[in-house]
Short mmCIF file of C-alpha atoms in Angstrom, two decimals:
data_model
loop_
_atom_site.label_atom_id
_atom_site.label_comp_id
_atom_site.label_asym_id
_atom_site.label_seq_id
_atom_site.Cartn_x
_atom_site.Cartn_y
_atom_site.Cartn_z
CA MET A 1 0.00 0.00 0.00
CA LYS A 2 1.33 3.40 -0.96
CA ARG A 3 1.56 6.33 1.44
CA THR A 4 -1.82 7.96 2.00
CA GLU A 5 -2.22 11.23 3.87
CA ILE A 6 -5.50 11.95 5.66
CA LEU A 7 -6.45 15.26 7.24
CA ILE A 8 -9.49 15.54 9.51
CA GLY A 9 -10.70 19.01 10.37
CA GLY A 10 -13.50 20.32 12.55
CA VAL A 11 -14.12 22.08 15.80
CA GLY A 12 -13.54 20.92 19.36
CA GLY A 13 -16.14 18.50 20.70
CA GLN A 14 -16.82 16.76 17.37
CA GLY A 15 -14.46 13.87 17.94
CA VAL A 16 -11.91 14.91 15.32
CA ILE A 17 -9.01 13.62 17.40
CA LEU A 18 -10.81 10.34 18.13
CA ALA A 19 -11.35 9.84 14.40
CA GLY A 20 -7.62 10.19 13.81
CA ILE A 21 -6.79 7.80 16.62
CA LEU A 22 -9.23 5.21 15.28
CA LEU A 23 -7.71 5.32 11.79
CA GLY A 24 -4.18 5.12 13.16
CA THR A 25 -5.02 2.30 15.56
CA ALA A 26 -6.89 0.30 12.93
CA ALA A 27 -3.98 0.68 10.51
CA THR A 28 -1.16 -0.24 12.86
CA VAL A 29 -2.58 -2.60 15.46
CA TYR A 30 -5.12 -4.49 13.37
CA ASP A 31 -4.25 -4.01 9.71
CA GLY A 32 -0.48 -4.58 9.81
CA LYS A 33 0.35 -1.20 8.31
CA LYS A 34 2.51 1.71 9.37
CA ALA A 35 0.87 4.93 10.53
CA VAL A 36 1.72 8.30 12.00
CA GLN A 37 -0.98 10.23 13.82
CA THR A 38 -0.70 13.85 14.94
CA GLN A 39 -3.23 16.27 16.32
CA ALA A 40 -3.70 19.94 16.89
CA TYR A 41 -6.37 22.03 18.53
CA SER A 42 -6.82 25.52 19.81
CA SER A 43 -7.10 26.28 23.50
CA GLU A 44 -10.88 26.17 23.67
CA GLN A 45 -12.03 22.58 24.07
CA ARG A 46 -15.41 23.19 22.45
CA GLY A 47 -15.86 25.41 19.43
CA GLY A 48 -12.17 25.95 18.75
CA MET A 49 -10.35 24.52 15.75
CA ALA A 50 -9.45 20.82 15.86
CA ARG A 51 -7.30 18.94 13.38
CA ALA A 52 -6.00 15.40 13.19
CA GLU A 53 -3.53 14.11 10.65
CA VAL A 54 -2.95 10.46 9.82
CA ILE A 55 -0.47 8.96 7.40
CA ILE A 56 -0.99 5.30 6.51
CA SER A 57 1.52 3.33 4.49
CA GLY A 58 2.77 -0.15 3.78
CA GLU A 59 6.33 1.11 4.21
CA PRO A 60 8.06 2.89 7.09
CA ILE A 61 7.06 6.55 7.13
CA MET A 62 10.08 8.83 6.85
CA ASP A 63 8.32 12.16 6.46
CA PRO A 64 5.67 12.44 9.19
CA GLN A 65 4.05 15.61 7.88
CA VAL A 66 0.78 15.81 5.99
CA ARG A 67 1.33 18.22 3.12
CA LYS A 68 -1.00 17.22 0.28
CA PRO A 69 -3.69 14.96 1.76
CA GLU A 70 -5.31 12.38 -0.51
CA ILE A 71 -8.27 12.48 1.86
CA LEU A 72 -9.80 15.45 3.67
CA ILE A 73 -12.57 14.79 6.16
CA ALA A 74 -14.37 18.05 6.93
CA LEU A 75 -16.71 18.23 9.91
CA ALA A 76 -17.15 21.99 9.67
CA GLN A 77 -17.08 24.81 7.13
CA ASP A 78 -13.98 26.08 8.92
CA ALA A 79 -12.12 22.91 7.86
CA ILE A 80 -12.98 23.59 4.21
CA ASN A 81 -11.70 27.14 4.47
CA ARG A 82 -8.48 26.06 6.18
CA HIS A 83 -7.61 22.88 4.36
CA LEU A 84 -9.38 22.31 1.04
CA HIS A 85 -6.66 24.09 -0.95
CA LYS A 86 -4.20 21.42 0.23
CA ILE A 87 -6.10 18.43 -1.16
CA LYS A 88 -4.36 16.39 -3.84
CA PRO A 89 -5.83 16.41 -7.34
CA SER A 90 -7.78 13.15 -7.66
CA GLY A 91 -8.13 13.16 -3.88
CA LEU A 92 -11.34 12.71 -1.93
CA LEU A 93 -13.27 15.21 0.20
CA VAL A 94 -15.57 13.52 2.74
CA TYR A 95 -17.79 16.07 4.44
CA ASP A 96 -20.69 16.51 6.79
CA ALA A 97 -23.38 17.96 4.54
CA ASP A 98 -25.20 19.38 7.58
CA LEU A 99 -22.28 21.54 8.62
CA VAL A 100 -20.42 22.32 5.40
CA GLU A 101 -22.31 24.98 3.53
CA GLU A 102 -20.14 25.44 0.47
CA PHE A 103 -16.85 24.59 -1.17
CA PRO A 104 -15.32 25.36 -4.53
CA SER A 105 -15.40 22.58 -7.12
CA GLY A 106 -12.12 21.03 -8.14
CA PRO A 107 -10.48 17.94 -9.62
CA PHE A 108 -11.26 15.83 -6.55
CA GLN A 109 -14.07 13.48 -5.65
CA THR A 110 -16.54 14.30 -2.93
CA LEU A 111 -18.67 12.23 -0.61
CA GLY A 112 -21.19 14.16 1.42
CA MET A 113 -23.34 12.67 4.14
CA PRO A 114 -25.88 14.38 6.40
CA ALA A 115 -23.90 12.92 9.27
CA THR A 116 -24.89 15.23 12.12
CA SER A 117 -28.63 14.98 11.48
CA LEU A 118 -28.35 11.21 11.01
CA ALA A 119 -26.36 10.89 14.22
CA ASP A 120 -28.96 12.94 16.04
CA ARG A 121 -31.86 10.93 14.67
CA GLU A 122 -30.42 7.41 14.67
CA MET A 123 -28.00 7.52 17.61
CA GLY A 124 -29.55 10.30 19.65
CA SER A 125 -26.19 12.08 19.74
CA VAL A 126 -24.69 14.51 17.25
CA VAL A 127 -21.16 13.61 18.38
CA MET A 128 -21.50 10.30 16.53
CA ALA A 129 -21.25 12.15 13.18
CA ASN A 130 -17.51 11.45 13.05
CA LEU A 131 -18.08 7.69 13.09
CA ILE A 132 -20.68 7.93 10.34
CA LEU A 133 -18.18 9.79 8.16
CA LEU A 134 -15.51 7.17 8.90
CA GLY A 135 -17.94 4.46 7.83
CA GLY A 136 -18.59 6.26 4.56
CA LEU A 137 -14.85 6.71 4.00
CA ILE A 138 -14.06 3.02 4.53
CA LYS A 139 -16.96 1.90 2.33
CA LYS A 140 -15.88 4.20 -0.50
CA THR A 141 -12.12 3.73 -0.40
CA GLY A 142 -11.45 0.39 1.29
CA ILE A 143 -8.34 2.06 2.66
CA LEU A 144 -8.63 -0.05 5.84
CA SER A 145 -10.64 -3.18 6.49
CA VAL A 146 -14.01 -3.00 8.21
CA GLY A 147 -12.86 -5.55 10.77
CA SER A 148 -9.79 -3.58 11.78
CA MET A 149 -11.84 -0.41 12.18
CA GLU A 150 -14.38 -2.20 14.35
CA LYS A 151 -11.64 -3.63 16.53
CA ALA A 152 -10.09 -0.18 16.86
CA ILE A 153 -13.45 1.24 17.92
CA GLU A 154 -13.94 -1.50 20.50
CA ALA A 155 -10.46 -0.90 21.90
CA SER A 156 -10.55 2.90 21.89
CA VAL A 157 -13.91 4.14 23.11
CA PRO A 158 -15.26 3.80 26.65
CA ALA A 159 -17.10 0.51 27.21
CA LYS A 160 -20.48 2.11 27.64
CA ALA A 161 -20.18 4.02 24.34
CA LYS A 162 -18.94 1.03 22.33
CA ASP A 163 -22.26 -0.11 20.91
CA LEU A 164 -23.31 3.37 19.88
CA ASN A 165 -20.00 4.07 18.16
CA LEU A 166 -20.15 0.75 16.31
CA LYS A 167 -23.73 1.49 15.28
CA ALA A 168 -22.72 4.88 13.91
CA PHE A 169 -19.75 3.41 12.02
CA ARG A 170 -21.95 0.72 10.47
CA CYS A 171 -24.56 3.33 9.62
CA GLY A 172 -21.94 5.20 7.57
CA LEU A 173 -20.76 1.96 6.06
CA GLU A 174 -24.18 0.92 4.89
CA LEU A 175 -25.65 4.30 4.13
CA SER A 176 -27.19 3.93 0.74
CA ILE A 177 -29.95 6.10 -0.60
CA GLN A 178 -32.17 4.86 2.18
CA CYS A 179 -31.45 5.93 5.67
CA CYS A 180 -29.71 3.39 7.85
CA MET B 1 -37.11 -3.81 -4.30
CA LYS B 2 -39.07 -0.68 -3.52
CA ARG B 3 -39.88 1.98 -6.10
CA THR B 4 -36.87 4.20 -6.79
CA GLU B 5 -37.13 7.38 -8.86
CA ILE B 6 -34.05 8.60 -10.72
CA LEU B 7 -33.76 11.94 -12.50
CA ILE B 8 -30.82 12.66 -14.83
CA GLY B 9 -30.31 16.23 -15.93
CA GLY B 10 -27.80 17.93 -18.19
CA VAL B 11 -27.52 19.58 -21.55
CA GLY B 12 -27.85 18.09 -25.02
CA GLY B 13 -24.82 16.14 -26.23
CA GLN B 14 -23.85 14.80 -22.80
CA GLY B 15 -25.58 11.46 -23.16
CA VAL B 16 -28.30 12.15 -20.60
CA ILE B 17 -30.88 10.20 -22.55
CA LEU B 18 -28.49 7.27 -23.10
CA ALA B 19 -27.85 7.14 -19.35
CA GLY B 20 -31.59 6.79 -18.75
CA ILE B 21 -31.92 4.10 -21.40
CA LEU B 22 -29.02 2.15 -19.91
CA LEU B 23 -30.55 2.17 -16.43
CA GLY B 24 -33.99 1.20 -17.77
CA THR B 25 -32.58 -1.56 -19.98
CA ALA B 26 -30.36 -2.98 -17.24
CA ALA B 27 -33.30 -3.02 -14.83
CA THR B 28 -35.89 -4.63 -17.09
CA VAL B 29 -34.01 -6.83 -19.55
CA TYR B 30 -31.16 -8.04 -17.36
CA ASP B 31 -32.13 -7.50 -13.73
CA GLY B 32 -35.71 -8.81 -13.78
CA LYS B 33 -37.20 -5.58 -12.48
CA LYS B 34 -39.90 -3.21 -13.72
CA ALA B 35 -38.90 0.17 -15.08
CA VAL B 36 -40.39 3.22 -16.74
CA GLN B 37 -38.10 5.52 -18.71
CA THR B 38 -39.09 8.92 -20.05
CA GLN B 39 -37.07 11.69 -21.60
CA ALA B 40 -37.33 15.36 -22.41
CA TYR B 41 -35.10 17.82 -24.22
CA SER B 42 -35.33 21.24 -25.71
CA SER B 43 -35.19 21.80 -29.46
CA GLU B 44 -31.46 22.44 -29.65
CA GLN B 45 -29.63 19.11 -29.83
CA ARG B 46 -26.45 20.49 -28.27
CA GLY B 47 -26.46 22.92 -25.40
CA GLY B 48 -30.18 22.78 -24.71
CA MET B 49 -31.70 21.22 -21.63
CA ALA B 50 -31.86 17.41 -21.49
CA ARG B 51 -33.61 15.30 -18.88
CA ALA B 52 -34.20 11.59 -18.45
CA GLU B 53 -36.38 10.00 -15.82
CA VAL B 54 -36.24 6.38 -14.74
CA ILE B 55 -38.39 4.58 -12.21
CA ILE B 56 -37.17 1.16 -11.12
CA SER B 57 -39.25 -1.14 -8.95
CA GLY B 58 -39.78 -4.75 -8.02
CA GLU B 59 -43.53 -4.24 -8.48
CA PRO B 60 -45.57 -3.03 -11.45
CA ILE B 61 -45.30 0.77 -11.73
CA MET B 62 -48.71 2.40 -11.57
CA ASP B 63 -47.63 6.04 -11.42
CA PRO B 64 -45.07 6.66 -14.19
CA GLN B 65 -44.13 10.18 -13.09
CA VAL B 66 -40.95 11.13 -11.24
CA ARG B 67 -41.97 13.57 -8.53
CA LYS B 68 -39.50 13.21 -5.64
CA PRO B 69 -36.42 11.43 -7.00
CA GLU B 70 -34.34 9.38 -4.58
CA ILE B 71 -31.44 9.91 -6.98
CA LEU B 72 -30.53 13.00 -8.97
CA ILE B 73 -27.66 12.74 -11.46
CA ALA B 74 -26.53 16.24 -12.44
CA LEU B 75 -24.26 16.67 -15.44
CA ALA B 76 -24.57 20.46 -15.44
CA GLN B 77 -25.20 23.36 -13.10
CA ASP B 78 -28.49 23.89 -14.93
CA ALA B 79 -29.67 20.49 -13.67
CA ILE B 80 -28.99 21.55 -10.07
CA ASN B 81 -30.93 24.75 -10.57
CA ARG B 82 -33.87 22.96 -12.16
CA HIS B 83 -34.12 19.79 -10.12
CA LEU B 84 -32.29 19.80 -6.79
CA HIS B 85 -35.30 21.13 -4.89
CA LYS B 86 -37.20 17.97 -5.88
CA ILE B 87 -34.75 15.50 -4.32
CA LYS B 88 -36.07 13.32 -1.51
CA PRO B 89 -34.65 13.85 1.97
CA SER B 90 -32.11 11.06 2.47
CA GLY B 91 -31.74 10.91 -1.30
CA LEU B 92 -28.49 10.98 -3.24
CA LEU B 93 -27.07 13.66 -5.53
CA VAL B 94 -24.48 12.30 -7.98
CA TYR B 95 -22.80 15.12 -9.85
CA ASP B 96 -20.02 15.98 -12.25
CA ALA B 97 -17.68 18.08 -10.11
CA ASP B 98 -16.16 19.62 -13.25
CA LEU B 99 -19.46 21.09 -14.41
CA VAL B 100 -21.44 21.69 -11.23
CA GLU B 101 -20.11 24.79 -9.52
CA GLU B 102 -22.37 25.00 -6.50
CA PHE B 103 -25.42 23.65 -4.79
CA PRO B 104 -27.09 24.29 -1.46
CA SER B 105 -26.47 21.74 1.29
CA GLY B 106 -29.38 19.65 2.43
CA PRO B 107 -30.41 16.40 4.12
CA PHE B 108 -29.20 14.30 1.18
CA GLN B 109 -25.98 12.48 0.41
CA THR B 110 -23.71 13.61 -2.37
CA LEU B 111 -21.21 11.86 -4.58
CA GLY B 112 -19.11 14.12 -6.75
CA MET B 113 -16.68 12.90 -9.39
CA PRO B 114 -14.53 14.94 -11.75
CA ALA B 115 -16.17 12.95 -14.52
CA THR B 116 -15.62 15.20 -17.52
CA SER B 117 -11.91 15.74 -16.89
CA LEU B 118 -11.45 12.02 -16.18
CA ALA B 119 -13.32 11.12 -19.36
CA ASP B 120 -11.17 13.53 -21.32
CA ARG B 121 -7.94 12.21 -19.83
CA GLU B 122 -8.67 8.49 -19.59
CA MET B 123 -11.03 7.92 -22.53
CA GLY B 124 -10.04 10.83 -24.75
CA SER B 125 -13.69 11.90 -24.93
CA VAL B 126 -15.66 14.15 -22.58
CA VAL B 127 -18.94 12.51 -23.64
CA MET B 128 -17.96 9.46 -21.57
CA ALA B 129 -18.60 11.42 -18.35
CA ASN B 130 -22.14 10.01 -18.16
CA LEU B 131 -20.82 6.44 -17.97
CA ILE B 132 -18.34 7.37 -15.25
CA LEU B 133 -21.18 8.82 -13.18
CA LEU B 134 -23.28 5.68 -13.72
CA GLY B 135 -20.36 3.58 -12.50
CA GLY B 136 -20.11 5.69 -9.36
CA LEU B 137 -23.85 5.43 -8.80
CA ILE B 138 -23.91 1.62 -9.10
CA LYS B 139 -20.86 1.26 -6.84
CA LYS B 140 -22.37 3.46 -4.17
CA THR B 141 -25.97 2.24 -4.21
CA GLY B 142 -25.95 -1.26 -5.68
CA ILE B 143 -29.34 -0.32 -7.12
CA LEU B 144 -28.63 -2.52 -10.17
CA SER B 145 -26.04 -5.25 -10.63
CA VAL B 146 -22.76 -4.51 -12.38
CA GLY B 147 -23.37 -7.40 -14.77
CA SER B 148 -26.77 -6.13 -15.87
CA MET B 149 -25.37 -2.65 -16.49
CA GLU B 150 -22.52 -4.06 -18.56
CA LYS B 151 -24.93 -6.13 -20.63
CA ALA B 152 -27.13 -3.08 -21.18
CA ILE B 153 -24.09 -1.09 -22.33
CA GLU B 154 -23.07 -3.84 -24.74
CA ALA B 155 -26.58 -4.03 -26.15
CA SER B 156 -27.25 -0.29 -26.38
CA VAL B 157 -24.18 1.51 -27.70
CA PRO B 158 -22.76 1.22 -31.23
CA ALA B 159 -20.32 -1.68 -31.59
CA LYS B 160 -17.29 0.52 -32.15
CA ALA B 161 -17.99 2.54 -28.97
CA LYS B 162 -18.64 -0.50 -26.77
CA ASP B 163 -15.16 -0.87 -25.30
CA LEU B 164 -14.81 2.82 -24.50
CA ASN B 165 -18.22 2.95 -22.81
CA LEU B 166 -17.42 -0.14 -20.76
CA LYS B 167 -14.07 1.34 -19.79
CA ALA B 168 -15.74 4.55 -18.63
CA PHE B 169 -18.36 2.65 -16.64
CA ARG B 170 -15.69 0.56 -14.93
CA CYS B 171 -13.65 3.67 -14.26
CA GLY B 172 -16.58 5.12 -12.33
CA LEU B 173 -17.13 1.80 -10.60
CA GLU B 174 -13.56 1.52 -9.41
CA LEU B 175 -12.79 5.17 -8.87
CA SER B 176 -11.21 5.32 -5.47
CA ILE B 177 -8.94 8.06 -4.25
CA GLN B 178 -6.49 7.12 -6.95
CA CYS B 179 -7.36 7.83 -10.49
CA CYS B 180 -8.53 4.88 -12.54
#
């Protein structure tokens, strides 16, 4: 597998960092790949900027910096404004259609899901939107196996939230034109 | 299979009508389903409005009119302006990211592909964008089988264009974050 850079952007409280940890854990612990995971957020815990970067590769990762992500996951309009210009041509923008209002077209693919409203309706919690987007990402790209992601979720979230996180991930995975 | 309404919009010369015929043929002749296919275009053959409507169902189709499409395939900004307000909540917008500049967010999923530039680069012909979008649609929704779509393509396009159309369809089908 070639080096793939993923950037996840949103605001504090949306689980941006958790999403990065899940991808990194699934890649390294359960999928036999190499990964580097970094994170950044502003001082406010809620409402401030949050960013997670993950590099996944079949080979050792020499350069740990995300420069031109193949994949941008945007959980807020702010993430579009900050990061969309970095996306690689022929890359993929995965976004929460409830929270991203607009973005300029470009030579990249897009996958939009009404993740926040789905999370609210189906899981009773808007903070599950991140897992829905991860499900959509894995379904579309196959960049990591479903099994390794599910194991990473089970290992990384608090026991009492496990079932809800798995449900949200599977919702994103199976989201077709009908609601999950 | 429940009734699914599909609306395809673009301008003349983009193969909008062919896309509708392919979906209808795949559904009825090769997938054992019922389908109704209608089409509309303005008097200009190139550059005028073109629209195809397809209803696919497991049951006989009593009402042949597309009112609230589950799926909108937009090959031009004009199609967004004309039809996006009709899309069903929890529906799916599939669009050519090279030709659609903007659309309002809503409670629907989106799948954007740089279909025209890919068709130009990979098939040497921008008119193959419609087949790339159909490939993306089938991959994402599974609404019809790949085999039935391929048979419909083989049966519906001129012999000399068969290979190129199949290549474009498979390109859409397999389009991941790397270019096909």
